[in-house]
Amino acid sequence: MPPGLLPAPPVKRKGTKRKVFGILIAALGIFPMLIGGVVALQAYKNHQIQVSNDAFNPVAWHNLKTDEIFPDHLGWPRGDEETRAWSRQGIAKEASCEEALRKAFAEALTAKGCKAVLRATYVHIGGDAVATIAVIVVDSYAEAKPVVEEFYWAKDPGPLVVPVAVPGTPAAEWVKARAFAGGATGVGLDMPYVAAISVGPADGTRKIGVLPGEWKLDSEEDTRSYPDMSNILLRGYAQVLDYAITGRGQ
C-alpha cells in the first residue's frame, strides 16, 4: 500500500445474518414438531395399552394361570414385612353359578349374565378360620353391579359361595353348614368379574358367638369377627386379582 493512503473499508458479506436467522427459525420450527411427535407417539402407546387391556380383560379367566388367579398366599404389607395371613389349600374345578353360589345370589346373577365360577379355599395362618373365594364371570359388570351392591351393602349378606372342602388339610371338613359370613364386590374398573366369599371357623364343634365361662363377655366380638374377616379378605383379594389382570393385559 502506498504511504499516506488509508486502508479500504472491509467488504460486508450480504446475507450472512439472514442465513443465520433463517437457520434459527427453521430449528425453532422443527422443535415443536419433534415435541408433538413424541407426545403423539406416547398417546399412541397409551392407546395400544388400553386396547390391549380391553381385549384381555374378558378372557383373563381363561388366559391367566390358576396360581395367578388364586395365589399361594394372600396377605398385605405390614411395616417392613408382608403378612401372609391366608394359605391356599386347593382349587376347585370350574362350576356353574347354580352349583357354586348360594341360591338367591346365583339366581340374581344368572339373570344378569352369570357364565361360570372359579373357586379356591384358603385357611388362616392360625388355623382357626377357613374361606372359599369365588371369581364369578359375567357378561358385563355394569349389568351385574346392582346385584353386587345389593349384597355388598346388606347388613349381613351371609355366606355367598358354596364351600370347597380339601381332603387332608385343615379345610377337610369345610362344608356349607360351617359357613358363617360372606360378601361380594367388583374387580377393578368395569371388568366382567365379581369376587365373592364365604368364611367360617375351622372348628365346627362349637357355635359361633357362644363362648363358655369367663369368655362369655366376648361372645358378641366372636360373632362380629367373621363378617369383618370376610370383608377384609374379599376386598384384598379383589385388588390382587385386579393387579394380576392389569399386569398381564398390558
PDB file of N, CA, C and O in Angstrom, residues 162-237:
ATOM      1  N   VAL A 162     -70.571 -71.533  47.849  1.00  0.00           N
ATOM      2  CA  VAL A 162     -70.613 -72.909  48.388  1.00  0.00           C
ATOM      3  C   VAL A 162     -69.183 -73.326  48.719  1.00  0.00           C
ATOM      4  O   VAL A 162     -68.302 -73.293  47.850  1.00  0.00           O
ATOM      5  N   PRO A 163     -68.912 -73.683  49.975  1.00  0.00           N
ATOM      6  CA  PRO A 163     -67.547 -74.033  50.388  1.00  0.00           C
ATOM      7  C   PRO A 163     -66.975 -75.218  49.612  1.00  0.00           C
ATOM      8  O   PRO A 163     -67.704 -76.116  49.194  1.00  0.00           O
ATOM      9  N   VAL A 164     -65.647 -75.199  49.440  1.00  0.00           N
ATOM     10  CA  VAL A 164     -64.939 -76.295  48.781  1.00  0.00           C
ATOM     11  C   VAL A 164     -64.030 -76.957  49.807  1.00  0.00           C
ATOM     12  O   VAL A 164     -63.055 -76.367  50.270  1.00  0.00           O
ATOM     13  N   ALA A 165     -64.366 -78.169  50.203  1.00  0.00           N
ATOM     14  CA  ALA A 165     -63.538 -78.910  51.152  1.00  0.00           C
ATOM     15  C   ALA A 165     -62.300 -79.454  50.437  1.00  0.00           C
ATOM     16  O   ALA A 165     -62.339 -79.775  49.254  1.00  0.00           O
ATOM     17  N   VAL A 166     -61.192 -79.537  51.180  1.00  0.00           N
ATOM     18  CA  VAL A 166     -59.939 -80.050  50.610  1.00  0.00           C
ATOM     19  C   VAL A 166     -59.428 -81.169  51.516  1.00  0.00           C
ATOM     20  O   VAL A 166     -58.907 -80.898  52.605  1.00  0.00           O
ATOM     21  N   PRO A 167     -59.579 -82.421  51.093  1.00  0.00           N
ATOM     22  CA  PRO A 167     -59.158 -83.563  51.924  1.00  0.00           C
ATOM     23  C   PRO A 167     -57.688 -83.474  52.320  1.00  0.00           C
ATOM     24  O   PRO A 167     -56.836 -83.018  51.551  1.00  0.00           O
ATOM     25  N   GLY A 168     -57.404 -83.914  53.552  1.00  0.00           N
ATOM     26  CA  GLY A 168     -56.030 -83.941  54.032  1.00  0.00           C
ATOM     27  C   GLY A 168     -55.477 -82.598  54.452  1.00  0.00           C
ATOM     28  O   GLY A 168     -54.267 -82.464  54.675  1.00  0.00           O
ATOM     29  N   THR A 169     -56.336 -81.595  54.581  1.00  0.00           N
ATOM     30  CA  THR A 169     -55.920 -80.249  55.008  1.00  0.00           C
ATOM     31  C   THR A 169     -56.827 -79.788  56.145  1.00  0.00           C
ATOM     32  O   THR A 169     -57.832 -80.444  56.458  1.00  0.00           O
ATOM     33  N   PRO A 170     -56.507 -78.640  56.768  1.00  0.00           N
ATOM     34  CA  PRO A 170     -57.409 -78.109  57.799  1.00  0.00           C
ATOM     35  C   PRO A 170     -58.797 -77.765  57.262  1.00  0.00           C
ATOM     36  O   PRO A 170     -59.718 -77.527  58.041  1.00  0.00           O
ATOM     37  N   ALA A 171     -58.932 -77.758  55.914  1.00  0.00           N
ATOM     38  CA  ALA A 171     -60.237 -77.470  55.309  1.00  0.00           C
ATOM     39  C   ALA A 171     -60.950 -78.747  54.868  1.00  0.00           C
ATOM     40  O   ALA A 171     -61.854 -78.706  54.046  1.00  0.00           O
ATOM     41  N   ALA A 172     -60.547 -79.874  55.428  1.00  0.00           N
ATOM     42  CA  ALA A 172     -61.108 -81.169  55.018  1.00  0.00           C
ATOM     43  C   ALA A 172     -62.600 -81.270  55.317  1.00  0.00           C
ATOM     44  O   ALA A 172     -63.341 -81.951  54.601  1.00  0.00           O
ATOM     45  N   GLU A 173     -63.073 -80.603  56.361  1.00  0.00           N
ATOM     46  CA  GLU A 173     -64.480 -80.686  56.740  1.00  0.00           C
ATOM     47  C   GLU A 173     -65.171 -79.350  56.580  1.00  0.00           C
ATOM     48  O   GLU A 173     -66.167 -79.071  57.234  1.00  0.00           O
ATOM     49  N   TRP A 174     -64.665 -78.566  55.661  1.00  0.00           N
ATOM     50  CA  TRP A 174     -65.231 -77.233  55.396  1.00  0.00           C
ATOM     51  C   TRP A 174     -66.473 -77.408  54.520  1.00  0.00           C
ATOM     52  O   TRP A 174     -66.407 -77.639  53.326  1.00  0.00           O
ATOM     53  N   VAL A 175     -67.639 -77.316  55.146  1.00  0.00           N
ATOM     54  CA  VAL A 175     -68.899 -77.547  54.451  1.00  0.00           C
ATOM     55  C   VAL A 175     -69.838 -76.362  54.652  1.00  0.00           C
ATOM     56  O   VAL A 175     -69.580 -75.459  55.445  1.00  0.00           O
ATOM     57  N   LYS A 176     -70.937 -76.391  53.905  1.00  0.00           N
ATOM     58  CA  LYS A 176     -71.889 -75.273  53.907  1.00  0.00           C
ATOM     59  C   LYS A 176     -72.400 -74.960  55.316  1.00  0.00           C
ATOM     60  O   LYS A 176     -72.599 -73.796  55.671  1.00  0.00           O
ATOM     61  N   ALA A 177     -72.592 -75.970  56.123  1.00  0.00           N
ATOM     62  CA  ALA A 177     -73.129 -75.755  57.465  1.00  0.00           C
ATOM     63  C   ALA A 177     -72.201 -74.927  58.341  1.00  0.00           C
ATOM     64  O   ALA A 177     -72.643 -74.296  59.310  1.00  0.00           O
ATOM     65  N   ARG A 178     -70.893 -74.913  58.017  1.00  0.00           N
ATOM     66  CA  ARG A 178     -69.929 -74.171  58.825  1.00  0.00           C
ATOM     67  C   ARG A 178     -69.719 -72.743  58.328  1.00  0.00           C
ATOM     68  O   ARG A 178     -69.109 -71.930  59.009  1.00  0.00           O
ATOM     69  N   ALA A 179     -70.176 -72.444  57.121  1.00  0.00           N
ATOM     70  CA  ALA A 179     -70.001 -71.096  56.568  1.00  0.00           C
ATOM     71  C   ALA A 179     -70.817 -70.103  57.386  1.00  0.00           C
ATOM     72  O   ALA A 179     -72.010 -70.304  57.615  1.00  0.00           O
ATOM     73  N   PHE A 180     -70.161 -69.037  57.816  1.00  0.00           N
ATOM     74  CA  PHE A 180     -70.807 -68.136  58.767  1.00  0.00           C
ATOM     75  C   PHE A 180     -71.013 -66.721  58.214  1.00  0.00           C
ATOM     76  O   PHE A 180     -71.941 -66.027  58.604  1.00  0.00           O
ATOM     77  N   ALA A 181     -70.139 -66.278  57.324  1.00  0.00           N
ATOM     78  CA  ALA A 181     -70.230 -64.906  56.822  1.00  0.00           C
ATOM     79  C   ALA A 181     -69.752 -64.865  55.371  1.00  0.00           C
ATOM     80  O   ALA A 181     -69.150 -65.827  54.874  1.00  0.00           O
ATOM     81  N   GLY A 182     -70.026 -63.764  54.705  1.00  0.00           N
ATOM     82  CA  GLY A 182     -69.592 -63.644  53.318  1.00  0.00           C
ATOM     83  C   GLY A 182     -69.882 -62.270  52.748  1.00  0.00           C
ATOM     84  O   GLY A 182     -70.282 -61.349  53.467  1.00  0.00           O
ATOM     85  N   GLY A 183     -69.676 -62.132  51.439  1.00  0.00           N
ATOM     86  CA  GLY A 183     -69.910 -60.854  50.780  1.00  0.00           C
ATOM     87  C   GLY A 183     -69.553 -60.936  49.315  1.00  0.00           C
ATOM     88  O   GLY A 183     -69.110 -61.980  48.825  1.00  0.00           O
ATOM     89  N   ALA A 184     -69.721 -59.826  48.601  1.00  0.00           N
ATOM     90  CA  ALA A 184     -69.408 -59.755  47.171  1.00  0.00           C
ATOM     91  C   ALA A 184     -68.926 -58.361  46.832  1.00  0.00           C
ATOM     92  O   ALA A 184     -69.296 -57.386  47.478  1.00  0.00           O
ATOM     93  N   THR A 185     -68.085 -58.268  45.794  1.00  0.00           N
ATOM     94  CA  THR A 185     -67.578 -56.976  45.340  1.00  0.00           C
ATOM     95  C   THR A 185     -67.132 -57.091  43.888  1.00  0.00           C
ATOM     96  O   THR A 185     -66.928 -58.196  43.381  1.00  0.00           O
ATOM     97  N   GLY A 186     -66.985 -55.950  43.224  1.00  0.00           N
ATOM     98  CA  GLY A 186     -66.480 -55.941  41.860  1.00  0.00           C
ATOM     99  C   GLY A 186     -64.967 -56.071  41.836  1.00  0.00           C
ATOM    100  O   GLY A 186     -64.301 -55.959  42.869  1.00  0.00           O
ATOM    101  N   VAL A 187     -64.423 -56.317  40.643  1.00  0.00           N
ATOM    102  CA  VAL A 187     -62.976 -56.440  40.459  1.00  0.00           C
ATOM    103  C   VAL A 187     -62.525 -55.364  39.479  1.00  0.00           C
ATOM    104  O   VAL A 187     -62.970 -55.331  38.338  1.00  0.00           O
ATOM    105  N   GLY A 188     -61.634 -54.474  39.924  1.00  0.00           N
ATOM    106  CA  GLY A 188     -61.097 -53.443  39.040  1.00  0.00           C
ATOM    107  C   GLY A 188     -62.146 -52.469  38.550  1.00  0.00           C
ATOM    108  O   GLY A 188     -63.222 -52.307  39.151  1.00  0.00           O
ATOM    109  N   LEU A 189     -61.846 -51.820  37.420  1.00  0.00           N
ATOM    110  CA  LEU A 189     -62.745 -50.833  36.834  1.00  0.00           C
ATOM    111  C   LEU A 189     -63.486 -51.456  35.653  1.00  0.00           C
ATOM    112  O   LEU A 189     -62.918 -51.669  34.584  1.00  0.00           O
ATOM    113  N   ASP A 190     -64.729 -51.778  35.872  1.00  0.00           N
ATOM    114  CA  ASP A 190     -65.594 -52.282  34.812  1.00  0.00           C
ATOM    115  C   ASP A 190     -65.089 -53.578  34.180  1.00  0.00           C
ATOM    116  O   ASP A 190     -65.250 -53.808  32.984  1.00  0.00           O
ATOM    117  N   MET A 191     -64.418 -54.430  34.966  1.00  0.00           N
ATOM    118  CA  MET A 191     -64.050 -55.755  34.460  1.00  0.00           C
ATOM    119  C   MET A 191     -65.244 -56.697  34.627  1.00  0.00           C
ATOM    120  O   MET A 191     -66.015 -56.550  35.572  1.00  0.00           O
ATOM    121  N   PRO A 192     -65.404 -57.668  33.734  1.00  0.00           N
ATOM    122  CA  PRO A 192     -66.577 -58.550  33.799  1.00  0.00           C
ATOM    123  C   PRO A 192     -66.447 -59.668  34.831  1.00  0.00           C
ATOM    124  O   PRO A 192     -66.648 -60.850  34.522  1.00  0.00           O
ATOM    125  N   TYR A 193     -66.076 -59.269  36.057  1.00  0.00           N
ATOM    126  CA  TYR A 193     -65.890 -60.257  37.123  1.00  0.00           C
ATOM    127  C   TYR A 193     -66.484 -59.755  38.435  1.00  0.00           C
ATOM    128  O   TYR A 193     -66.478 -58.553  38.713  1.00  0.00           O
ATOM    129  N   VAL A 194     -66.957 -60.698  39.231  1.00  0.00           N
ATOM    130  CA  VAL A 194     -67.419 -60.423  40.583  1.00  0.00           C
ATOM    131  C   VAL A 194     -66.643 -61.358  41.511  1.00  0.00           C
ATOM    132  O   VAL A 194     -66.478 -62.540  41.195  1.00  0.00           O
ATOM    133  N   ALA A 195     -66.151 -60.829  42.618  1.00  0.00           N
ATOM    134  CA  ALA A 195     -65.492 -61.664  43.625  1.00  0.00           C
ATOM    135  C   ALA A 195     -66.464 -61.849  44.784  1.00  0.00           C
ATOM    136  O   ALA A 195     -67.127 -60.898  45.203  1.00  0.00           O
ATOM    137  N   ALA A 196     -66.563 -63.074  45.265  1.00  0.00           N
ATOM    138  CA  ALA A 196     -67.460 -63.368  46.390  1.00  0.00           C
ATOM    139  C   ALA A 196     -66.761 -64.327  47.335  1.00  0.00           C
ATOM    140  O   ALA A 196     -65.751 -64.953  46.987  1.00  0.00           O
ATOM    141  N   ILE A 197     -67.320 -64.466  48.540  1.00  0.00           N
ATOM    142  CA  ILE A 197     -66.609 -65.228  49.571  1.00  0.00           C
ATOM    143  C   ILE A 197     -67.569 -65.834  50.587  1.00  0.00           C
ATOM    144  O   ILE A 197     -68.681 -65.338  50.796  1.00  0.00           O
ATOM    145  N   SER A 198     -67.119 -66.920  51.196  1.00  0.00           N
ATOM    146  CA  SER A 198     -67.751 -67.487  52.395  1.00  0.00           C
ATOM    147  C   SER A 198     -66.637 -67.768  53.392  1.00  0.00           C
ATOM    148  O   SER A 198     -65.578 -68.276  53.018  1.00  0.00           O
ATOM    149  N   VAL A 199     -66.875 -67.432  54.635  1.00  0.00           N
ATOM    150  CA  VAL A 199     -65.880 -67.616  55.707  1.00  0.00           C
ATOM    151  C   VAL A 199     -66.540 -68.306  56.891  1.00  0.00           C
ATOM    152  O   VAL A 199     -67.718 -68.069  57.189  1.00  0.00           O
ATOM    153  N   GLY A 200     -65.773 -69.142  57.571  1.00  0.00           N
ATOM    154  CA  GLY A 200     -66.289 -69.798  58.759  1.00  0.00           C
ATOM    155  C   GLY A 200     -65.164 -70.358  59.601  1.00  0.00           C
ATOM    156  O   GLY A 200     -63.991 -70.301  59.208  1.00  0.00           O
ATOM    157  N   PRO A 201     -65.493 -70.887  60.753  1.00  0.00           N
ATOM    158  CA  PRO A 201     -64.473 -71.455  61.644  1.00  0.00           C
ATOM    159  C   PRO A 201     -63.985 -72.811  61.151  1.00  0.00           C
ATOM    160  O   PRO A 201     -64.740 -73.579  60.559  1.00  0.00           O
ATOM    161  N   ALA A 202     -62.728 -73.080  61.389  1.00  0.00           N
ATOM    162  CA  ALA A 202     -62.187 -74.395  61.041  1.00  0.00           C
ATOM    163  C   ALA A 202     -62.734 -75.457  61.989  1.00  0.00           C
ATOM    164  O   ALA A 202     -62.913 -76.618  61.616  1.00  0.00           O
ATOM    165  N   ASP A 203     -62.996 -75.045  63.204  1.00  0.00           N
ATOM    166  CA  ASP A 203     -63.534 -75.961  64.216  1.00  0.00           C
ATOM    167  C   ASP A 203     -65.055 -75.896  64.168  1.00  0.00           C
ATOM    168  O   ASP A 203     -65.660 -74.896  64.549  1.00  0.00           O
ATOM    169  N   GLY A 204     -65.664 -76.942  63.690  1.00  0.00           N
ATOM    170  CA  GLY A 204     -67.122 -76.946  63.572  1.00  0.00           C
ATOM    171  C   GLY A 204     -67.831 -77.506  64.779  1.00  0.00           C
ATOM    172  O   GLY A 204     -69.047 -77.709  64.746  1.00  0.00           O
ATOM    173  N   THR A 205     -67.113 -77.733  65.866  1.00  0.00           N
ATOM    174  CA  THR A 205     -67.730 -78.369  67.034  1.00  0.00           C
ATOM    175  C   THR A 205     -68.392 -77.379  67.986  1.00  0.00           C
ATOM    176  O   THR A 205     -69.107 -77.782  68.881  1.00  0.00           O
ATOM    177  N   ARG A 206     -68.102 -76.084  67.806  1.00  0.00           N
ATOM    178  CA  ARG A 206     -68.730 -75.116  68.711  1.00  0.00           C
ATOM    179  C   ARG A 206     -69.558 -74.101  67.936  1.00  0.00           C
ATOM    180  O   ARG A 206     -69.319 -73.853  66.752  1.00  0.00           O
ATOM    181  N   LYS A 207     -70.526 -73.510  68.612  1.00  0.00           N
ATOM    182  CA  LYS A 207     -71.375 -72.499  67.998  1.00  0.00           C
ATOM    183  C   LYS A 207     -70.700 -71.138  68.075  1.00  0.00           C
ATOM    184  O   LYS A 207     -70.184 -70.752  69.127  1.00  0.00           O
ATOM    185  N   ILE A 208     -70.743 -70.413  66.962  1.00  0.00           N
ATOM    186  CA  ILE A 208     -70.153 -69.076  66.935  1.00  0.00           C
ATOM    187  C   ILE A 208     -70.982 -68.133  67.797  1.00  0.00           C
ATOM    188  O   ILE A 208     -72.206 -68.100  67.721  1.00  0.00           O
ATOM    189  N   GLY A 209     -70.308 -67.356  68.604  1.00  0.00           N
ATOM    190  CA  GLY A 209     -70.992 -66.397  69.473  1.00  0.00           C
ATOM    191  C   GLY A 209     -71.452 -66.991  70.788  1.00  0.00           C
ATOM    192  O   GLY A 209     -72.103 -66.314  71.585  1.00  0.00           O
ATOM    193  N   VAL A 210     -71.125 -68.235  71.031  1.00  0.00           N
ATOM    194  CA  VAL A 210     -71.484 -68.873  72.300  1.00  0.00           C
ATOM    195  C   VAL A 210     -70.189 -69.364  72.934  1.00  0.00           C
ATOM    196  O   VAL A 210     -69.690 -70.449  72.627  1.00  0.00           O
ATOM    197  N   LEU A 211     -69.631 -68.537  73.829  1.00  0.00           N
ATOM    198  CA  LEU A 211     -68.375 -68.862  74.482  1.00  0.00           C
ATOM    199  C   LEU A 211     -68.635 -69.261  75.931  1.00  0.00           C
ATOM    200  O   LEU A 211     -69.533 -68.718  76.592  1.00  0.00           O
ATOM    201  N   PRO A 212     -67.871 -70.175  76.455  1.00  0.00           N
ATOM    202  CA  PRO A 212     -68.109 -70.668  77.816  1.00  0.00           C
ATOM    203  C   PRO A 212     -67.497 -69.778  78.895  1.00  0.00           C
ATOM    204  O   PRO A 212     -66.564 -69.006  78.639  1.00  0.00           O
ATOM    205  N   GLY A 213     -68.051 -69.899  80.102  1.00  0.00           N
ATOM    206  CA  GLY A 213     -67.465 -69.312  81.305  1.00  0.00           C
ATOM    207  C   GLY A 213     -66.969 -67.895  81.192  1.00  0.00           C
ATOM    208  O   GLY A 213     -67.710 -66.987  80.820  1.00  0.00           O
ATOM    209  N   GLU A 214     -65.701 -67.702  81.566  1.00  0.00           N
ATOM    210  CA  GLU A 214     -65.123 -66.369  81.639  1.00  0.00           C
ATOM    211  C   GLU A 214     -65.025 -65.673  80.282  1.00  0.00           C
ATOM    212  O   GLU A 214     -64.823 -64.469  80.217  1.00  0.00           O
ATOM    213  N   TRP A 215     -65.163 -66.387  79.184  1.00  0.00           N
ATOM    214  CA  TRP A 215     -65.090 -65.781  77.845  1.00  0.00           C
ATOM    215  C   TRP A 215     -66.464 -65.353  77.316  1.00  0.00           C
ATOM    216  O   TRP A 215     -66.573 -64.853  76.211  1.00  0.00           O
ATOM    217  N   LYS A 216     -67.491 -65.534  78.142  1.00  0.00           N
ATOM    218  CA  LYS A 216     -68.855 -65.263  77.695  1.00  0.00           C
ATOM    219  C   LYS A 216     -69.037 -63.810  77.261  1.00  0.00           C
ATOM    220  O   LYS A 216     -69.774 -63.516  76.318  1.00  0.00           O
ATOM    221  N   LEU A 217     -68.350 -62.882  77.920  1.00  0.00           N
ATOM    222  CA  LEU A 217     -68.490 -61.455  77.591  1.00  0.00           C
ATOM    223  C   LEU A 217     -67.944 -61.137  76.195  1.00  0.00           C
ATOM    224  O   LEU A 217     -68.273 -60.108  75.619  1.00  0.00           O
ATOM    225  N   ASP A 218     -67.102 -62.013  75.657  1.00  0.00           N
ATOM    226  CA  ASP A 218     -66.530 -61.791  74.327  1.00  0.00           C
ATOM    227  C   ASP A 218     -67.368 -62.430  73.218  1.00  0.00           C
ATOM    228  O   ASP A 218     -66.955 -62.447  72.060  1.00  0.00           O
ATOM    229  N   SER A 219     -68.551 -62.917  73.561  1.00  0.00           N
ATOM    230  CA  SER A 219     -69.363 -63.637  72.580  1.00  0.00           C
ATOM    231  C   SER A 219     -69.756 -62.755  71.391  1.00  0.00           C
ATOM    232  O   SER A 219     -69.745 -63.193  70.244  1.00  0.00           O
ATOM    233  N   GLU A 220     -70.106 -61.485  71.657  1.00  0.00           N
ATOM    234  CA  GLU A 220     -70.501 -60.585  70.573  1.00  0.00           C
ATOM    235  C   GLU A 220     -69.330 -60.321  69.627  1.00  0.00           C
ATOM    236  O   GLU A 220     -69.484 -60.311  68.403  1.00  0.00           O
ATOM    237  N   GLU A 221     -68.143 -60.129  70.204  1.00  0.00           N
ATOM    238  CA  GLU A 221     -66.949 -59.913  69.385  1.00  0.00           C
ATOM    239  C   GLU A 221     -66.638 -61.156  68.557  1.00  0.00           C
ATOM    240  O   GLU A 221     -66.209 -61.065  67.407  1.00  0.00           O
ATOM    241  N   ASP A 222     -66.885 -62.320  69.123  1.00  0.00           N
ATOM    242  CA  ASP A 222     -66.661 -63.579  68.415  1.00  0.00           C
ATOM    243  C   ASP A 222     -67.580 -63.667  67.196  1.00  0.00           C
ATOM    244  O   ASP A 222     -67.175 -64.106  66.116  1.00  0.00           O
ATOM    245  N   THR A 223     -68.814 -63.209  67.348  1.00  0.00           N
ATOM    246  CA  THR A 223     -69.777 -63.225  66.251  1.00  0.00           C
ATOM    247  C   THR A 223     -69.384 -62.239  65.161  1.00  0.00           C
ATOM    248  O   THR A 223     -69.478 -62.531  63.969  1.00  0.00           O
ATOM    249  N   ARG A 224     -68.938 -61.058  65.579  1.00  0.00           N
ATOM    250  CA  ARG A 224     -68.618 -59.987  64.639  1.00  0.00           C
ATOM    251  C   ARG A 224     -67.308 -60.229  63.883  1.00  0.00           C
ATOM    252  O   ARG A 224     -67.105 -59.700  62.795  1.00  0.00           O
ATOM    253  N   SER A 225     -66.432 -61.034  64.411  1.00  0.00           N
ATOM    254  CA  SER A 225     -65.109 -61.202  63.817  1.00  0.00           C
ATOM    255  C   SER A 225     -65.164 -61.819  62.416  1.00  0.00           C
ATOM    256  O   SER A 225     -64.366 -61.464  61.555  1.00  0.00           O
ATOM    257  N   TYR A 226     -66.110 -62.720  62.164  1.00  0.00           N
ATOM    258  CA  TYR A 226     -66.152 -63.386  60.864  1.00  0.00           C
ATOM    259  C   TYR A 226     -66.630 -62.470  59.730  1.00  0.00           C
ATOM    260  O   TYR A 226     -66.034 -62.477  58.644  1.00  0.00           O
ATOM    261  N   PRO A 227     -67.684 -61.673  59.921  1.00  0.00           N
ATOM    262  CA  PRO A 227     -68.030 -60.709  58.859  1.00  0.00           C
ATOM    263  C   PRO A 227     -66.900 -59.719  58.589  1.00  0.00           C
ATOM    264  O   PRO A 227     -66.630 -59.377  57.435  1.00  0.00           O
ATOM    265  N   ASP A 228     -66.218 -59.259  59.637  1.00  0.00           N
ATOM    266  CA  ASP A 228     -65.094 -58.339  59.457  1.00  0.00           C
ATOM    267  C   ASP A 228     -63.964 -59.020  58.675  1.00  0.00           C
ATOM    268  O   ASP A 228     -63.371 -58.439  57.766  1.00  0.00           O
ATOM    269  N   MET A 229     -63.677 -60.257  59.046  1.00  0.00           N
ATOM    270  CA  MET A 229     -62.636 -61.038  58.381  1.00  0.00           C
ATOM    271  C   MET A 229     -62.986 -61.238  56.909  1.00  0.00           C
ATOM    272  O   MET A 229     -62.147 -61.097  56.011  1.00  0.00           O
ATOM    273  N   SER A 230     -64.249 -61.537  56.656  1.00  0.00           N
ATOM    274  CA  SER A 230     -64.725 -61.754  55.298  1.00  0.00           C
ATOM    275  C   SER A 230     -64.537 -60.502  54.446  1.00  0.00           C
ATOM    276  O   SER A 230     -64.047 -60.567  53.309  1.00  0.00           O
ATOM    277  N   ASN A 231     -64.909 -59.363  54.987  1.00  0.00           N
ATOM    278  CA  ASN A 231     -64.832 -58.100  54.252  1.00  0.00           C
ATOM    279  C   ASN A 231     -63.389 -57.737  53.908  1.00  0.00           C
ATOM    280  O   ASN A 231     -63.075 -57.358  52.770  1.00  0.00           O
ATOM    281  N   ILE A 232     -62.494 -57.881  54.870  1.00  0.00           N
ATOM    282  CA  ILE A 232     -61.083 -57.536  54.656  1.00  0.00           C
ATOM    283  C   ILE A 232     -60.440 -58.465  53.621  1.00  0.00           C
ATOM    284  O   ILE A 232     -59.751 -58.018  52.697  1.00  0.00           O
ATOM    285  N   LEU A 233     -60.672 -59.759  53.769  1.00  0.00           N
ATOM    286  CA  LEU A 233     -60.080 -60.727  52.843  1.00  0.00           C
ATOM    287  C   LEU A 233     -60.624 -60.542  51.430  1.00  0.00           C
ATOM    288  O   LEU A 233     -59.875 -60.583  50.452  1.00  0.00           O
ATOM    289  N   LEU A 234     -61.922 -60.308  51.299  1.00  0.00           N
ATOM    290  CA  LEU A 234     -62.538 -60.160  49.984  1.00  0.00           C
ATOM    291  C   LEU A 234     -62.016 -58.925  49.254  1.00  0.00           C
ATOM    292  O   LEU A 234     -61.656 -58.986  48.078  1.00  0.00           O
ATOM    293  N   ARG A 235     -61.972 -57.789  49.939  1.00  0.00           N
ATOM    294  CA  ARG A 235     -61.503 -56.558  49.300  1.00  0.00           C
ATOM    295  C   ARG A 235     -60.031 -56.681  48.909  1.00  0.00           C
ATOM    296  O   ARG A 235     -59.615 -56.217  47.850  1.00  0.00           O
ATOM    297  N   GLY A 236     -59.244 -57.318  49.770  1.00  0.00           N
ATOM    298  CA  GLY A 236     -57.835 -57.516  49.456  1.00  0.00           C
ATOM    299  C   GLY A 236     -57.656 -58.429  48.266  1.00  0.00           C
ATOM    300  O   GLY A 236     -56.832 -58.170  47.388  1.00  0.00           O
ATOM    301  N   TYR A 237     -58.455 -59.494  48.207  1.00  0.00           N
ATOM    302  CA  TYR A 237     -58.341 -60.423  47.084  1.00  0.00           C
ATOM    303  C   TYR A 237     -58.743 -59.758  45.768  1.00  0.00           C
ATOM    304  O   TYR A 237     -58.094 -59.961  44.732  1.00  0.00           O
TER     305      TYR A 237
END
